Amino acid sequence: MRSMPSWLSAGVGGEPILFLHGMGSTASVWLPQLEYFGASQQVIAWTAPGYGCSKDMGVLSWEALAHQVIHVIDKLDASKVHVVGHSIGGMIAQMVYHLYPDRVRSLTLSASSAGFGSLDPSFQREFIEQRQKALDDYPTFALAAPRLLEGLVGPQITPLWKGLGVLSAQGITKEAYLSYMQLLLTFNQKEAFSRIDVPVMLLAGELDTQAPPKGMQRLAQQLPQSQFHVFEQVSHMANLEVVDEFNQVLSTFFKTQGVTKA
């Protein structure tokens, strides 16, 4: 029997919205969005393979992750979904589209990119070493999460949503986290990005140094029909830092695609 990723869901009806979390989170990081959008339609947030309750796939690859997303969509008996991906989740979302374009109704890429920033081996080596070093003082990833999160959020986040960000890191091992970091280095869909032929929303944080708004704006310029929004005084975690604004911007985008919010 094929192993399935775990997920959280809310709501019924309509074309589903599928949320894909970032590097140091699990499905629960999307709870504010599950509550908001689940009031009027079906929404799903997955936990990536190897994280939390989702079984490890063994060999980690972009193609295998895209296949796993499709397994979830099939399990839900959905023909098309609106895919919302944050950070590395946005990269997985792109792979889902490139491999299964007929299953994607729209793409929302939050704090993401079409490729890792550098192909230089020494830069990539230093990148991984810095991430490894950040974990060295902690026996588990969960204990490192509060400090890691501090570097990813801006001044507007409330203690409640910061706490959810930390909670969503529970169940992630250091080994799994670093495996995804290694995979991140290999992502390069820059040439394919301009061929995306579904509605696209790009979301950036003004203060984000992981996926700077200038880079996301350049992506938007490759897709003349795309929409682009910058959250002011927001860093990398807009869905937690400015929950209401994030939900409203996303809801407005969905309304242009015929997805209504009560």
C-alpha positions as a printed NumPy array, in Angstrom:
array([[  0.   ,   0.   ,   0.   ],
       [  1.294,   3.445,  -0.951],
       [  2.132,   5.631,   2.053],
       [  0.264,   8.927,   2.16 ],
       [  1.339,  12.264,   3.587],
       [ -0.776,  13.482,   6.486],
       [ -2.925,  16.58 ,   6.2  ],
       [ -5.402,  18.825,   7.969],
       [ -8.662,  19.837,   6.34 ],
       [-11.635,  22.087,   6.885],
       [-14.815,  22.983,   5.017],
       [-16.657,  21.308,   2.181],
       [-17.596,  22.133,  -1.375],
       [-16.075,  24.078,  -4.231],
       [-12.699,  23.584,  -5.856],
       [-10.312,  22.78 ,  -2.988],
       [ -7.462,  25.002,  -1.871],
       [ -4.288,  23.069,  -1.03 ],
       [ -1.687,  24.714,   1.247],
       [  1.969,  23.599,   1.184],
       [  4.094,  24.76 ,   4.129],
       [  7.687,  25.967,   4.255],
       [ 10.955,  24.446,   5.424],
       [ 10.532,  24.529,   9.207],
       [  6.775,  24.049,   9.509],
       [  4.052,  21.441,   9.221],
       [  0.38 ,  21.65 ,   8.241],
       [ -0.614,  23.447,  11.434],
       [  1.141,  26.633,  10.329],
       [ -1.874,  27.159,   8.046],
       [ -4.518,  26.975,  10.803],
       [ -5.514,  30.649,  10.386],
       [ -6.124,  30.002,   6.684],
       [ -7.939,  26.711,   7.265],
       [-10.359,  28.481,   9.6  ],
       [-10.921,  31.453,   7.297],
       [-11.309,  29.705,   3.952],
       [-12.864,  26.58 ,   5.444],
       [-15.955,  28.639,   6.275],
       [-16.993,  28.474,   2.628],
       [-15.155,  25.627,   0.86 ],
       [-12.836,  22.662,   1.218],
       [ -9.279,  23.509,   2.235],
       [ -6.377,  21.166,   2.883],
       [ -2.921,  21.69 ,   4.375],
       [ -0.427,  18.894,   3.983],
       [  2.581,  17.917,   6.064],
       [  5.486,  17.108,   3.762],
       [  6.928,  13.571,   3.697],
       [  9.436,  13.002,   6.491],
       [  7.896,  15.694,   8.688],
       [  5.522,  15.09 ,  11.595],
       [  3.206,  12.145,  10.943],
       [  4.046,  11.96 ,   7.233],
       [  6.244,   8.981,   6.461],
       [  9.665,   9.444,   4.926],
       [  9.737,   8.711,   1.176],
       [ 13.269,   7.381,   1.262],
       [ 14.769,   9.182,  -1.73 ],
       [ 13.799,  12.854,  -1.628],
       [ 13.286,  14.563,  -4.992],
       [ 11.146,  17.335,  -6.457],
       [  9.396,  14.91 ,  -8.774],
       [  8.573,  12.516,  -5.921],
       [  7.177,  15.374,  -3.832],
       [  4.974,  16.48 ,  -6.721],
       [  3.705,  12.909,  -7.09 ],
       [  2.881,  12.846,  -3.379],
       [  0.843,  16.044,  -3.726],
       [ -1.112,  14.42 ,  -6.541],
       [ -1.74 ,  11.349,  -4.36 ],
       [ -3.364,  13.653,  -1.8  ],
       [ -5.468,  15.357,  -4.479],
       [ -6.552,  11.97 ,  -5.822],
       [ -7.45 ,  10.772,  -2.335],
       [ -9.724,  13.786,  -1.992],
       [-11.386,  13.008,  -5.345],
       [-10.511,  16.473,  -6.633],
       [ -9.878,  17.074, -10.307],
       [ -8.268,  20.515,  -9.887],
       [ -7.035,  22.473,  -6.881],
       [ -5.842,  25.971,  -6.095],
       [ -2.296,  25.436,  -4.815],
       [ -0.819,  27.843,  -2.27 ],
       [  2.862,  27.239,  -1.51 ],
       [  5.044,  29.037,   1.006],
       [  8.832,  29.186,   0.563],
       [  9.964,  25.64 ,  -0.365],
       [  6.26 ,  24.789,  -0.547],
       [  6.056,  27.267,  -3.42 ],
       [  8.787,  25.339,  -5.192],
       [  6.889,  22.087,  -4.696],
       [  3.794,  23.867,  -6.03 ],
       [  5.678,  24.816,  -9.187],
       [  6.773,  21.219,  -9.704],
       [  3.186,  20.043,  -9.307],
       [  2.17 ,  22.457, -12.047],
       [  5.045,  21.576, -14.392],
       [  4.361,  17.836, -14.08 ],
       [  0.561,  17.948, -13.733],
       [ -0.667,  21.221, -15.265],
       [ -4.195,  19.881, -15.748],
       [ -4.599,  19.39 , -11.978],
       [ -3.827,  22.996, -11.002],
       [ -6.501,  25.695, -11.128],
       [ -4.249,  28.502,  -9.844],
       [ -0.886,  29.002,  -8.146],
       [ -0.078,  31.248,  -5.202],
       [  3.61 ,  31.533,  -4.35 ],
       [  4.336,  33.134,  -0.99 ],
       [  7.924,  34.125,  -0.187],
       [  9.273,  31.707,  -2.784],
       [ 11.32 ,  31.669,  -5.981],
       [ 11.858,  29.812,  -9.254],
       [ 15.328,  28.622,  -8.315],
       [ 17.95 ,  28.543,  -5.583],
       [ 20.021,  31.702,  -5.503],
       [ 23.45 ,  30.373,  -6.475],
       [ 25.022,  27.471,  -8.355],
       [ 28.447,  28.168,  -6.826],
       [ 29.527,  25.038,  -4.879],
       [ 31.379,  27.011,  -2.198],
       [ 28.327,  29.215,  -1.588],
       [ 26.094,  26.172,  -1.349],
       [ 28.52 ,  24.454,   1.038],
       [ 28.576,  27.504,   3.295],
       [ 24.783,  27.76 ,   3.106],
       [ 24.35 ,  24.227,   4.468],
       [ 27.104,  24.649,   7.058],
       [ 25.384,  27.754,   8.45 ],
       [ 22.058,  25.912,   8.743],
       [ 23.766,  22.966,  10.424],
       [ 25.589,  25.276,  12.837],
       [ 22.312,  26.953,  13.811],
       [ 21.093,  23.569,  15.066],
       [ 24.265,  22.393,  16.817],
       [ 23.387,  23.824,  20.23 ],
       [ 20.002,  22.076,  20.348],
       [ 19.287,  18.364,  20.808],
       [ 16.118,  18.59 ,  18.694],
       [ 14.773,  20.772,  15.916],
       [ 11.752,  21.692,  18.048],
       [ 14.042,  23.274,  20.651],
       [ 15.846,  25.253,  17.956],
       [ 12.587,  26.463,  16.397],
       [ 11.977,  29.567,  18.57 ],
       [ 15.385,  31.023,  17.718],
       [ 15.087,  30.118,  14.039],
       [ 11.655,  31.71 ,  13.856],
       [ 12.949,  34.993,  15.299],
       [ 14.948,  35.508,  12.108],
       [ 11.925,  34.915,   9.896],
       [  9.259,  37.204,  11.353],
       [  8.775,  40.954,  11.508],
       [  7.473,  43.338,  14.157],
       [  3.76 ,  42.795,  13.521],
       [  3.484,  39.16 ,  14.582],
       [  1.506,  38.563,  17.788],
       [  2.554,  36.146,  20.561],
       [ -0.35 ,  33.872,  19.567],
       [  0.75 ,  33.41 ,  15.98 ],
       [  4.427,  33.277,  16.89 ],
       [  3.519,  30.456,  19.251],
       [  1.758,  28.652,  16.412],
       [  4.888,  29.009,  14.286],
       [  6.917,  27.322,  17.005],
       [  4.258,  24.659,  17.547],
       [  4.202,  23.831,  13.84 ],
       [  7.861,  22.817,  14.075],
       [  7.074,  19.977,  16.476],
       [  7.689,  16.587,  14.921],
       [ 10.398,  17.798,  12.541],
       [ 13.765,  16.137,  13.014],
       [ 17.057,  17.873,  12.36 ],
       [ 17.878,  15.19 ,   9.806],
       [ 14.679,  15.762,   7.819],
       [ 15.093,  19.535,   7.948],
       [ 18.647,  19.343,   6.608],
       [ 17.587,  16.863,   3.919],
       [ 15.108,  19.414,   2.61 ],
       [ 17.805,  22.091,   2.81 ],
       [ 20.036,  19.936,   0.607],
       [ 17.163,  19.466,  -1.838],
       [ 16.596,  23.221,  -1.919],
       [ 20.026,  23.7  ,  -3.491],
       [ 18.943,  21.71 ,  -6.555],
       [ 15.776,  23.642,  -7.404],
       [ 15.922,  25.415, -10.768],
       [ 12.751,  26.049, -12.733],
       [ 13.71 ,  29.524, -13.918],
       [ 13.393,  28.721, -17.606],
       [ 10.046,  26.977, -17.135],
       [  8.537,  29.716, -14.978],
       [  7.475,  31.961, -17.852],
       [  5.505,  29.071, -19.358],
       [  3.081,  28.828, -16.444],
       [ -0.375,  29.173, -17.936],
       [ -2.724,  29.395, -14.961],
       [ -3.584,  32.418, -12.794],
       [ -0.662,  33.215, -10.479],
       [ -0.472,  35.324,  -7.322],
       [  2.956,  36.245,  -5.936],
       [  3.183,  37.385,  -2.308],
       [  6.269,  38.982,  -0.761],
       [  7.249,  40.51 ,   2.576],
       [  8.867,  43.931,   2.506],
       [ 11.497,  42.858,   5.077],
       [ 12.072,  39.33 ,   3.785],
       [ 15.714,  38.488,   3.133],
       [ 14.99 ,  34.825,   2.262],
       [ 12.782,  35.644,  -0.741],
       [ 13.265,  39.396,  -1.278],
       [ 10.382,  41.296,  -2.895],
       [ 12.583,  42.465,  -5.796],
       [ 13.137,  38.856,  -6.832],
       [  9.448,  38.032,  -6.606],
       [  8.594,  41.158,  -8.583],
       [ 10.917,  39.981, -11.357],
       [  8.978,  36.711, -11.429],
       [  5.721,  38.646, -11.712],
       [  7.128,  40.543, -14.679],
       [  7.631,  37.244, -16.508],
       [  3.898,  36.544, -16.255],
       [  1.999,  39.64 , -17.471],
       [ -1.334,  38.281, -16.184],
       [ -0.018,  37.502, -12.701],
       [ -0.816,  39.492,  -9.569],
       [  1.818,  40.725,  -7.12 ],
       [  1.455,  41.993,  -3.557],
       [  4.007,  43.197,  -1.005],
       [  3.114,  43.107,   2.686],
       [  4.594,  46.157,   4.418],
       [  6.739,  45.631,   7.519],
       [  6.494,  41.859,   7.044],
       [  9.333,  39.355,   6.82 ],
       [  9.135,  35.722,   5.658],
       [  5.973,  34.448,   7.38 ],
       [  3.174,  36.689,   6.126],
       [  0.426,  34.138,   6.791],
       [  1.253,  34.423,  10.524],
       [  2.602,  37.969,  10.733],
       [ -0.429,  39.69 ,   9.175],
       [ -3.092,  36.994,   9.22 ],
       [ -6.058,  39.198,   8.293],
       [ -4.287,  40.98 ,   5.448],
       [ -2.87 ,  37.726,   4.098],
       [ -6.305,  36.104,   4.09 ],
       [ -7.95 ,  39.127,   2.5  ],
       [ -5.379,  39.432,  -0.286],
       [ -5.646,  35.732,  -1.031],
       [ -9.435,  35.85 ,  -0.893],
       [ -9.525,  38.727,  -3.39 ],
       [ -7.312,  36.738,  -5.748],
       [ -9.555,  33.697,  -5.453],
       [-12.637,  35.78 ,  -6.183],
       [-11.12 ,  36.763,  -9.527],
       [-10.867,  33.009, -10.239],
       [-14.486,  32.334,  -9.32 ],
       [-13.699,  31.094,  -5.833],
       [-15.938,  32.931,  -3.389],
       [-15.525,  33.527,   0.332],
       [-18.597,  33.998,   2.508]])
